[in-house]
Tab-separated table of C-alpha atoms and ligand atoms in Angstrom:
chain	number	residue	atom	x	y	z
H	1411	MET	CA	68.720	105.415	68.987
H	1412	ALA	CA	69.464	108.807	70.461
H	1413	ALA	CA	73.142	109.269	71.590
H	1414	GLN	CA	74.113	108.673	75.231
H	1415	LYS	CA	74.112	111.989	77.126
H	1416	TYR	CA	77.008	112.541	79.355
H	1417	ILE	CA	76.915	115.334	82.208
H	1418	LEU	CA	79.921	116.439	84.124
H	1419	GLY	CA	79.240	117.716	87.660
H	1420	ILE	CA	81.311	119.965	89.226
H	1421	GLU	CA	81.241	120.635	93.030
H	1422	SER	CA	83.491	123.298	94.828
H	1423	SER	CA	81.102	125.135	97.526
H	1424	CYS	CA	83.427	124.275	100.488
H	1425	ASP	CA	86.505	122.401	100.883
H	1426	ASP	CA	86.138	119.444	98.714
H	1427	THR	CA	86.968	119.827	95.007
H	1428	SER	CA	84.915	117.111	93.389
H	1429	ALA	CA	83.933	116.188	89.792
H	1430	ALA	CA	81.691	113.127	88.374
H	1431	VAL	CA	80.481	112.147	84.923
H	1432	LEU	CA	76.890	110.418	84.952
H	1433	ALA	CA	75.471	108.772	81.849
H	1434	GLY	CA	71.717	109.653	82.411
H	1435	ARG	CA	71.204	108.558	86.138
H	1436	THR	CA	74.135	106.186	86.061
H	1437	VAL	CA	77.503	107.363	87.961
H	1438	LEU	CA	80.578	106.425	85.501
H	1439	SER	CA	83.202	108.374	88.028
H	1440	ASN	CA	83.118	110.376	90.988
H	1441	VAL	CA	86.390	111.982	92.033
H	1442	THR	CA	87.154	114.105	95.078
H	1443	ALA	CA	90.118	115.930	96.377
H	1444	SER	CA	89.670	116.738	99.999
H	1445	GLN	CA	91.485	119.656	101.616
H	1446	ASP	CA	93.736	118.537	104.856
H	1447	ILE	CA	95.230	122.052	105.137
H	1448	HIS	CA	92.119	123.148	107.278
H	1449	ARG	CA	92.801	120.514	110.023
H	1450	GLU	CA	95.372	122.651	111.618
H	1451	TYR	CA	93.370	125.687	111.781
H	1452	GLY	CA	90.377	123.881	113.328
H	1453	GLY	CA	87.978	124.888	110.591
H	1454	VAL	CA	87.640	125.913	106.924
H	1455	VAL	CA	89.811	128.922	106.124
H	1456	PRO	CA	88.051	130.355	102.825
H	1457	GLU	CA	91.297	131.824	101.436
H	1458	LEU	CA	92.959	128.460	101.587
H	1459	ALA	CA	89.989	126.791	100.197
H	1460	SER	CA	89.784	128.720	97.353
H	1461	ARG	CA	93.580	128.495	96.517
H	1462	ALA	CA	93.372	124.595	96.864
H	1463	HIS	CA	90.402	124.422	94.425
H	1464	GLN	CA	92.442	126.123	91.931
H	1465	GLN	CA	95.160	123.607	92.344
H	1466	ASN	CA	92.857	120.682	92.265
H	1467	ILE	CA	89.950	121.444	89.721
H	1468	VAL	CA	92.005	120.341	86.615
H	1469	PRO	CA	93.395	117.140	87.802
H	1470	VAL	CA	90.114	116.152	89.259
H	1471	VAL	CA	88.173	116.999	86.166
H	1472	ASP	CA	90.520	115.151	83.990
H	1473	THR	CA	90.450	112.181	86.193
H	1474	ALA	CA	86.932	112.205	86.396
H	1475	LEU	CA	86.634	112.268	82.627
H	1476	ARG	CA	89.457	109.485	82.279
H	1477	ARG	CA	87.774	107.132	84.760
H	1478	ALA	CA	84.385	107.643	82.994
H	1479	GLY	CA	86.183	106.661	79.703
H	1480	ILE	CA	85.157	109.542	77.865
H	1481	SER	CA	86.694	112.640	76.516
H	1482	ALA	CA	85.677	116.204	77.029
H	1483	ASN	CA	83.903	116.792	73.482
H	1484	GLU	CA	81.559	113.596	74.175
H	1485	LEU	CA	79.821	115.881	77.166
H	1486	SER	CA	76.305	116.988	76.435
H	1487	GLY	CA	76.373	119.408	79.352
H	1488	ILE	CA	78.295	120.878	82.622
H	1489	ALA	CA	76.418	121.020	85.845
H	1490	TYR	CA	78.306	123.332	88.632
H	1491	THR	CA	77.352	124.405	92.239
H	1492	ARG	CA	76.001	127.931	91.751
H	1493	GLY	CA	75.500	128.256	95.754
H	1494	PRO	CA	74.901	128.652	98.439
H	1495	GLY	CA	78.689	128.381	99.616
H	1496	LEU	CA	82.071	130.108	100.199
H	1497	MET	CA	82.089	132.817	97.650
H	1498	GLY	CA	85.731	132.219	96.904
H	1499	SER	CA	85.212	128.533	96.572
H	1500	LEU	CA	82.240	128.690	94.416
H	1501	LEU	CA	83.880	131.037	92.038
H	1502	VAL	CA	86.568	128.823	91.174
H	1503	GLY	CA	84.337	125.802	90.141
H	1504	GLY	CA	81.904	128.230	88.507
H	1505	SER	CA	84.530	130.198	86.200
H	1506	PHE	CA	85.952	126.701	85.365
H	1507	ALA	CA	82.794	125.175	84.537
H	1508	LYS	CA	81.529	128.221	82.406
H	1509	SER	CA	84.887	128.563	80.426
H	1510	MET	CA	84.616	124.626	79.566
H	1511	ALA	CA	80.943	124.894	78.818
H	1512	GLN	CA	81.697	127.832	76.259
H	1513	ALA	CA	84.671	126.281	74.747
H	1514	LEU	CA	82.673	123.032	73.979
H	1515	ASN	CA	79.664	125.091	73.017
H	1516	ILE	CA	77.347	122.856	75.502
H	1517	PRO	CA	74.650	123.681	78.025
H	1518	LEU	CA	75.551	124.893	81.454
H	1519	TYR	CA	73.492	124.006	84.636
H	1520	GLY	CA	73.734	126.348	87.970
H	1521	VAL	CA	73.018	123.948	90.796
H	1522	HIS	CA	71.640	124.468	94.181
H	1523	HIS	CA	74.115	122.610	96.577
H	1524	MET	CA	71.281	121.834	99.221
H	1525	GLN	CA	68.817	120.617	96.438
H	1526	ALA	CA	71.659	118.265	94.995
H	1527	HIS	CA	72.349	116.663	98.398
H	1528	ILE	CA	68.770	115.544	98.163
H	1529	LEU	CA	68.674	114.424	94.436
H	1530	ALA	CA	71.621	112.211	95.143
H	1531	HIS	CA	68.878	109.940	96.136
H	1532	LEU	CA	67.729	109.772	92.384
H	1533	ILE	CA	71.107	108.320	91.292
H	1534	ASN	CA	70.616	104.747	89.889
H	1535	GLU	CA	72.645	102.396	92.015
H	1536	ASP	CA	72.808	98.602	92.045
H	1537	ASN	CA	71.010	97.275	95.169
H	1538	THR	CA	69.338	100.581	96.240
H	1539	SER	CA	66.000	101.675	95.551
H	1540	ASN	CA	65.061	105.168	94.866
H	1541	PRO	CA	62.216	107.287	96.672
H	1542	SER	CA	59.139	108.168	94.654
H	1543	PHE	CA	57.505	111.695	95.074
H	1544	PRO	CA	56.692	113.152	97.284
H	1545	PHE	CA	59.327	112.234	99.895
H	1546	ILE	CA	60.580	114.011	103.119
H	1547	CYS	CA	64.203	114.632	103.446
H	1548	LEU	CA	66.505	115.434	106.572
H	1549	THR	CA	69.341	117.338	105.231
H	1550	VAL	CA	72.077	117.732	107.715
H	1551	SER	CA	75.494	119.285	106.619
H	1552	GLY	CA	78.309	121.418	108.040
H	1553	GLY	CA	76.398	124.596	107.067
H	1554	HIS	CA	72.707	123.659	106.669
H	1555	THR	CA	70.085	121.522	108.810
H	1556	GLN	CA	66.706	121.361	106.885
H	1557	ILE	CA	63.701	119.237	106.506
H	1558	VAL	CA	62.416	119.588	103.042
H	1559	ARG	CA	59.333	118.157	101.105
H	1560	ILE	CA	60.301	117.081	97.632
H	1561	ASN	CA	57.364	116.998	95.226
H	1562	SER	CA	59.366	116.726	92.098
H	1563	PRO	CA	63.066	117.116	91.069
H	1564	TYR	CA	62.019	120.699	90.293
H	1565	ASP	CA	59.991	121.317	93.590
H	1566	PHE	CA	61.339	121.599	96.996
H	1567	GLU	CA	59.355	122.912	99.976
H	1568	LEU	CA	61.270	124.029	102.898
H	1569	LEU	CA	59.414	122.768	105.988
H	1570	GLY	CA	61.685	123.802	108.782
H	1571	GLU	CA	65.512	124.662	109.258
H	1572	THR	CA	68.151	125.617	111.746
H	1573	ILE	CA	67.876	129.326	113.241
H	1574	ASP	CA	71.680	129.186	114.147
H	1575	ASP	CA	74.045	126.469	114.072
H	1576	ALA	CA	73.805	123.393	111.691
H	1577	ALA	CA	73.947	119.850	113.004
H	1578	GLY	CA	77.244	119.221	111.597
H	1579	GLU	CA	78.612	122.638	113.210
H	1580	ALA	CA	77.518	121.163	116.398
H	1581	PHE	CA	79.583	118.030	115.744
H	1582	ASP	CA	82.524	120.007	114.855
H	1583	LYS	CA	82.290	122.487	117.590
H	1584	ALA	CA	81.994	119.699	120.099
H	1585	ALA	CA	85.052	117.980	118.761
H	1586	LYS	CA	86.972	121.273	118.694
H	1587	VAL	CA	86.287	121.860	122.352
H	1588	MET	CA	87.655	118.352	122.998
H	1589	GLY	CA	90.832	119.167	121.214
H	1590	LEU	CA	90.109	116.960	118.198
H	1591	PRO	CA	90.826	118.208	114.795
H	1592	TYR	CA	88.402	119.499	111.893
H	1593	PRO	CA	86.178	118.016	110.703
H	1594	GLY	CA	85.087	116.660	114.199
H	1595	GLY	CA	82.007	114.834	113.045
H	1596	PRO	CA	83.371	111.605	111.976
H	1597	ILE	CA	85.917	111.254	114.809
H	1598	ILE	CA	82.969	111.819	117.335
H	1599	ASP	CA	81.117	108.984	115.480
H	1600	GLN	CA	84.194	106.761	115.967
H	1601	LEU	CA	84.573	107.677	119.609
H	1602	ALA	CA	81.043	107.270	120.405
H	1603	GLN	CA	80.915	103.533	119.443
H	1604	ALA	CA	82.714	102.743	122.697
H	1605	GLY	CA	80.796	105.328	124.873
H	1606	ASN	CA	77.624	105.424	126.975
H	1607	PRO	CA	75.083	107.880	125.438
H	1608	LEU	CA	73.234	108.672	128.739
H	1609	ALA	CA	76.578	109.467	130.633
H	1610	PHE	CA	76.123	113.142	130.233
H	1611	GLN	CA	73.078	115.144	129.763
H	1612	PHE	CA	72.879	118.720	127.800
H	1613	GLY	CA	70.179	121.158	127.625
H	1614	LYS	CA	68.028	120.554	124.827
H	1615	PRO	CA	66.538	123.335	122.671
H	1616	LYS	CA	62.797	124.136	122.864
H	1617	ILE	CA	61.997	125.269	119.499
H	1618	GLU	CA	58.508	125.230	118.082
H	1619	GLY	CA	57.442	123.771	114.817
H	1620	LEU	CA	59.888	121.985	112.578
H	1621	ASN	CA	62.800	124.496	113.108
H	1622	PHE	CA	66.042	123.810	114.753
H	1623	SER	CA	68.532	125.346	117.202
H	1624	PHE	CA	71.856	123.935	118.152
H	1625	SER	CA	73.592	126.889	119.764
H	1626	GLY	CA	72.489	126.357	123.164
H	1627	LEU	CA	73.592	122.634	123.011
H	1628	LYS	CA	76.837	123.688	122.143
H	1629	THR	CA	77.215	126.061	125.132
H	1630	SER	CA	75.693	123.408	127.447
H	1631	PHE	CA	78.719	120.829	126.037
H	1632	LEU	CA	81.296	123.524	126.825
H	1633	TYR	CA	79.980	124.260	130.279
H	1634	THR	CA	80.240	120.301	131.019
H	1635	ILE	CA	83.779	120.300	129.783
H	1636	GLN	CA	84.883	123.436	131.747
H	1637	LYS	CA	83.188	122.148	135.079
H	1638	GLY	CA	84.800	118.669	134.577
H	1639	LYS	CA	88.326	120.202	133.791
H	1640	LYS	CA	87.963	122.192	136.921
H	1641	LYS	CA	87.744	119.192	138.938
H	1642	ASP	CA	90.016	116.967	137.054
H	1643	PRO	CA	92.390	118.195	134.453
H	1644	LYS	CA	92.471	114.935	132.693
H	1645	PHE	CA	88.680	115.036	132.507
H	1646	ILE	CA	88.317	114.988	128.599
H	1647	ASP	CA	90.810	112.102	128.151
H	1648	LYS	CA	89.095	109.923	130.781
H	1649	HIS	CA	85.530	110.536	129.490
H	1650	LYS	CA	86.355	110.949	125.689
H	1651	SER	CA	84.002	108.149	124.456
H	1652	ASN	CA	81.144	109.053	126.868
H	1653	LEU	CA	81.102	112.718	125.896
H	1654	ALA	CA	81.332	111.733	122.185
H	1655	ALA	CA	78.368	109.182	122.732
H	1656	SER	CA	76.258	111.704	124.945
H	1657	ILE	CA	76.546	114.700	122.254
H	1658	GLN	CA	75.829	112.452	119.434
H	1659	PHE	CA	72.747	110.785	121.070
H	1660	THR	CA	71.674	114.441	122.009
H	1661	ILE	CA	71.963	115.800	118.607
H	1662	ILE	CA	70.488	112.828	116.767
H	1663	ASP	CA	67.695	113.025	119.344
H	1664	VAL	CA	66.891	116.469	118.416
H	1665	LEU	CA	66.871	115.572	114.680
H	1666	MET	CA	64.541	112.374	115.201
H	1667	LYS	CA	62.134	114.077	116.788
H	1668	LYS	CA	61.560	116.923	114.397
H	1669	LEU	CA	61.684	114.243	111.713
H	1670	HIS	CA	58.677	112.603	113.460
H	1671	ALA	CA	56.824	115.902	113.505
H	1672	ALA	CA	57.356	116.368	109.948
H	1673	VAL	CA	56.202	112.924	109.007
H	1674	LYS	CA	53.105	113.364	111.145
H	1675	GLN	CA	52.444	116.931	109.884
H	1676	SER	CA	52.609	115.897	106.057
H	1677	GLY	CA	51.468	112.406	106.311
H	1678	ILE	CA	54.462	111.427	104.082
H	1679	ARG	CA	56.045	108.030	105.150
H	1680	GLN	CA	58.780	108.229	102.816
H	1681	VAL	CA	61.981	109.706	104.681
H	1682	ALA	CA	65.301	110.268	103.482
H	1683	ILE	CA	68.305	111.587	105.004
H	1684	ALA	CA	71.212	113.743	103.090
H	1685	GLY	CA	74.271	115.775	103.630
H	1686	GLY	CA	77.599	115.286	105.404
H	1687	VAL	CA	76.074	114.159	108.787
H	1688	SER	CA	73.854	111.420	106.983
H	1689	ALA	CA	77.245	109.471	107.094
H	1690	ASN	CA	76.989	109.164	110.820
H	1691	SER	CA	76.528	105.641	111.849
H	1692	GLU	CA	74.089	106.154	114.486
H	1693	LEU	CA	72.061	108.646	112.856
H	1694	ARG	CA	71.910	105.845	109.944
H	1695	LYS	CA	70.924	103.313	112.543
H	1696	GLN	CA	68.111	105.341	114.127
H	1697	LEU	CA	66.513	106.312	110.831
H	1698	GLN	CA	66.145	102.634	110.190
H	1699	LYS	CA	64.954	101.867	113.495
H	1700	HIS	CA	62.457	104.536	113.524
H	1701	GLY	CA	61.327	103.236	109.968
H	1702	SER	CA	60.701	99.825	110.961
H	1703	GLU	CA	58.876	100.894	114.025
H	1704	HIS	CA	56.651	103.429	112.349
H	1705	GLY	CA	56.101	102.106	108.979
H	1706	TRP	CA	58.188	104.334	107.015
H	1707	SER	CA	60.226	103.681	103.976
H	1708	THR	CA	63.646	105.059	104.623
H	1709	TYR	CA	66.310	106.090	102.229
H	1710	ILE	CA	69.892	106.390	103.443
H	1711	PRO	CA	72.778	107.512	100.804
H	1712	PRO	CA	75.690	105.538	99.939
H	1713	PHE	CA	78.706	107.046	102.014
H	1714	SER	CA	80.106	108.340	98.753
H	1715	TYR	CA	77.012	110.691	98.175
H	1716	CYS	CA	76.836	111.881	101.924
H	1717	THR	CA	79.788	114.460	102.048
H	1718	ASP	CA	80.142	116.614	99.061
H	1719	ASN	CA	80.577	115.043	95.686
H	1720	GLY	CA	80.226	115.781	92.107
H	1721	ALA	CA	77.709	112.973	91.441
H	1722	MET	CA	74.864	114.751	93.265
H	1723	ILE	CA	75.838	117.875	91.157
H	1724	ALA	CA	75.468	115.980	87.851
H	1725	ILE	CA	72.528	114.048	88.826
H	1726	THR	CA	70.749	117.530	89.512
H	1727	GLY	CA	72.068	118.627	85.881
H	1728	HIS	CA	70.584	115.520	84.622
H	1729	TYR	CA	67.149	116.593	85.663
H	1730	LEU	CA	67.614	120.422	84.731
H	1731	SER	CA	68.878	119.116	81.149
H	1732	LEU	CA	65.483	117.270	80.919
H	1733	GLN	CA	63.642	120.604	81.141
H	1734	LYS	CA	66.307	122.312	79.118
H	1735	LYS	CA	66.703	124.666	82.238
H	1736	SER	CA	70.348	125.817	81.249
H	1737	ASP	CA	71.984	128.825	82.579
H	1738	LYS	CA	73.302	132.013	80.979
H	1739	ILE	CA	77.180	131.917	81.104
H	1740	ALA	CA	76.598	135.590	82.852
H	1741	GLU	CA	74.658	133.930	85.669
H	1742	THR	CA	76.773	134.882	89.068
H	1743	SER	CA	77.590	132.527	91.944
H	1744	LEU	CA	75.452	132.891	95.083
H	1745	ALA	CA	76.889	132.721	98.571
H	1746	ARG	CA	73.251	132.598	99.804
H	1747	TRP	CA	70.615	131.015	97.885
H	1748	SER	CA	67.097	130.198	99.441
H	1749	MET	CA	65.435	126.711	98.702
W	2971	KG4	O1	77.732	118.119	103.049
W	2971	KG4	P1	78.998	118.259	103.699
W	2971	KG4	O2	80.138	117.479	103.192
W	2971	KG4	O3	79.520	119.681	103.382
W	2971	KG4	C1	78.656	120.692	103.782
W	2971	KG4	O4	77.879	121.082	102.790
W	2971	KG4	O5	78.516	121.532	104.986
W	2971	KG4	O6	79.237	118.111	105.403
W	2971	KG4	C2	80.073	118.269	106.211
W	2971	KG4	C3	79.796	117.973	107.572
W	2971	KG4	C4	81.009	118.194	108.623
W	2971	KG4	O7	80.280	119.028	109.748
W	2971	KG4	C5	81.285	116.793	109.162
W	2971	KG4	O8	81.978	116.952	110.357
W	2971	KG4	C6	80.021	116.205	109.156
W	2971	KG4	O9	79.544	116.613	107.885
W	2971	KG4	N1	80.224	114.656	108.967
W	2971	KG4	C7	79.792	113.969	110.139
W	2971	KG4	C8	80.348	112.533	109.774
W	2971	KG4	N2	80.653	112.543	108.532
W	2971	KG4	C9	80.648	113.873	108.246
W	2971	KG4	N3	79.213	114.163	111.249
W	2971	KG4	C10	78.901	113.313	112.101
W	2971	KG4	N4	79.198	111.818	111.792
W	2971	KG4	C11	79.912	111.478	110.751
W	2971	KG4	N5	80.298	110.275	110.280
W	2972	ZN	ZN1	77.168	119.943	101.285
């Protein structure tokens, strides 16, 4: 019998330092250190992020190995986020992964962060089924909003993407205007539970095809707040839940309409969501609802694989290892990297 292959995945593209160990497609450990430091600045400060990655990376990788119950020299490969992301953050994970792979003399796999969010759907988990190929994925994070057709673990076709802000950014900026801390997405989600989604209307983008735009929506939200505050200084406090529910409803409505168009255009009825915003309770509900109404098979990631995590990097490394697609140690990190 062939020896079990263990892949270590390291994620450091933004403000989460994460490491995971997979045996094949099974997650043995997935450890994340989030960086609270950015909360007080209302967004990710790149300099502080890379410094925090430097502090976190050794203990995070150590813990991931310990929880998996293996030692570093049992690893058969190391996958790391090569891009896209913040350069200073990428370099910390990248140089750590490179030195470790070189010291252990094992293959190194440079992973595309957005492909990894999608391939998290191929992780072998109890009680969840994996999509088969081809499937459509709406990938919604703090930096990206894309609709992708996945033909195989190596073949991604970008069908549409945002031309300005990402969906997560729209959530975070709306939260910031309301005076909420970063990242605001999860707080909007919480507040919205008690609000009326139709209380406020905002101008919706008119973009052809499968592309998105969220910058106009952000401005429309800001005007609503400014107008409200002029009449009543306590406007935000009084309408917090309704504002949150209404902006969330509008963002999700835009996302779902494009997803419908993608299904119609491609004829593919296996539909997944991925990325940080796929943790949103209303988006998860809406995908299920639309799926059962229209006969789609829907795939929603467990919460631990929605926001940035090492497991999604390791599963992508697993597939790259099957094709022996390892990197040269000299390969550079890429702040921008197209699908
Ligand atoms: O994928 P991710 O962890 O990092 C990037 O690659 O950007 O996504 C982070 C984004 C942030 O904008 C955050 O506000 C959003 O995901 N997010 C949410 C929720 N949880 C995270 N947005 C709405 N509702 C949530 N429950
Ligand atoms: Zn991400």
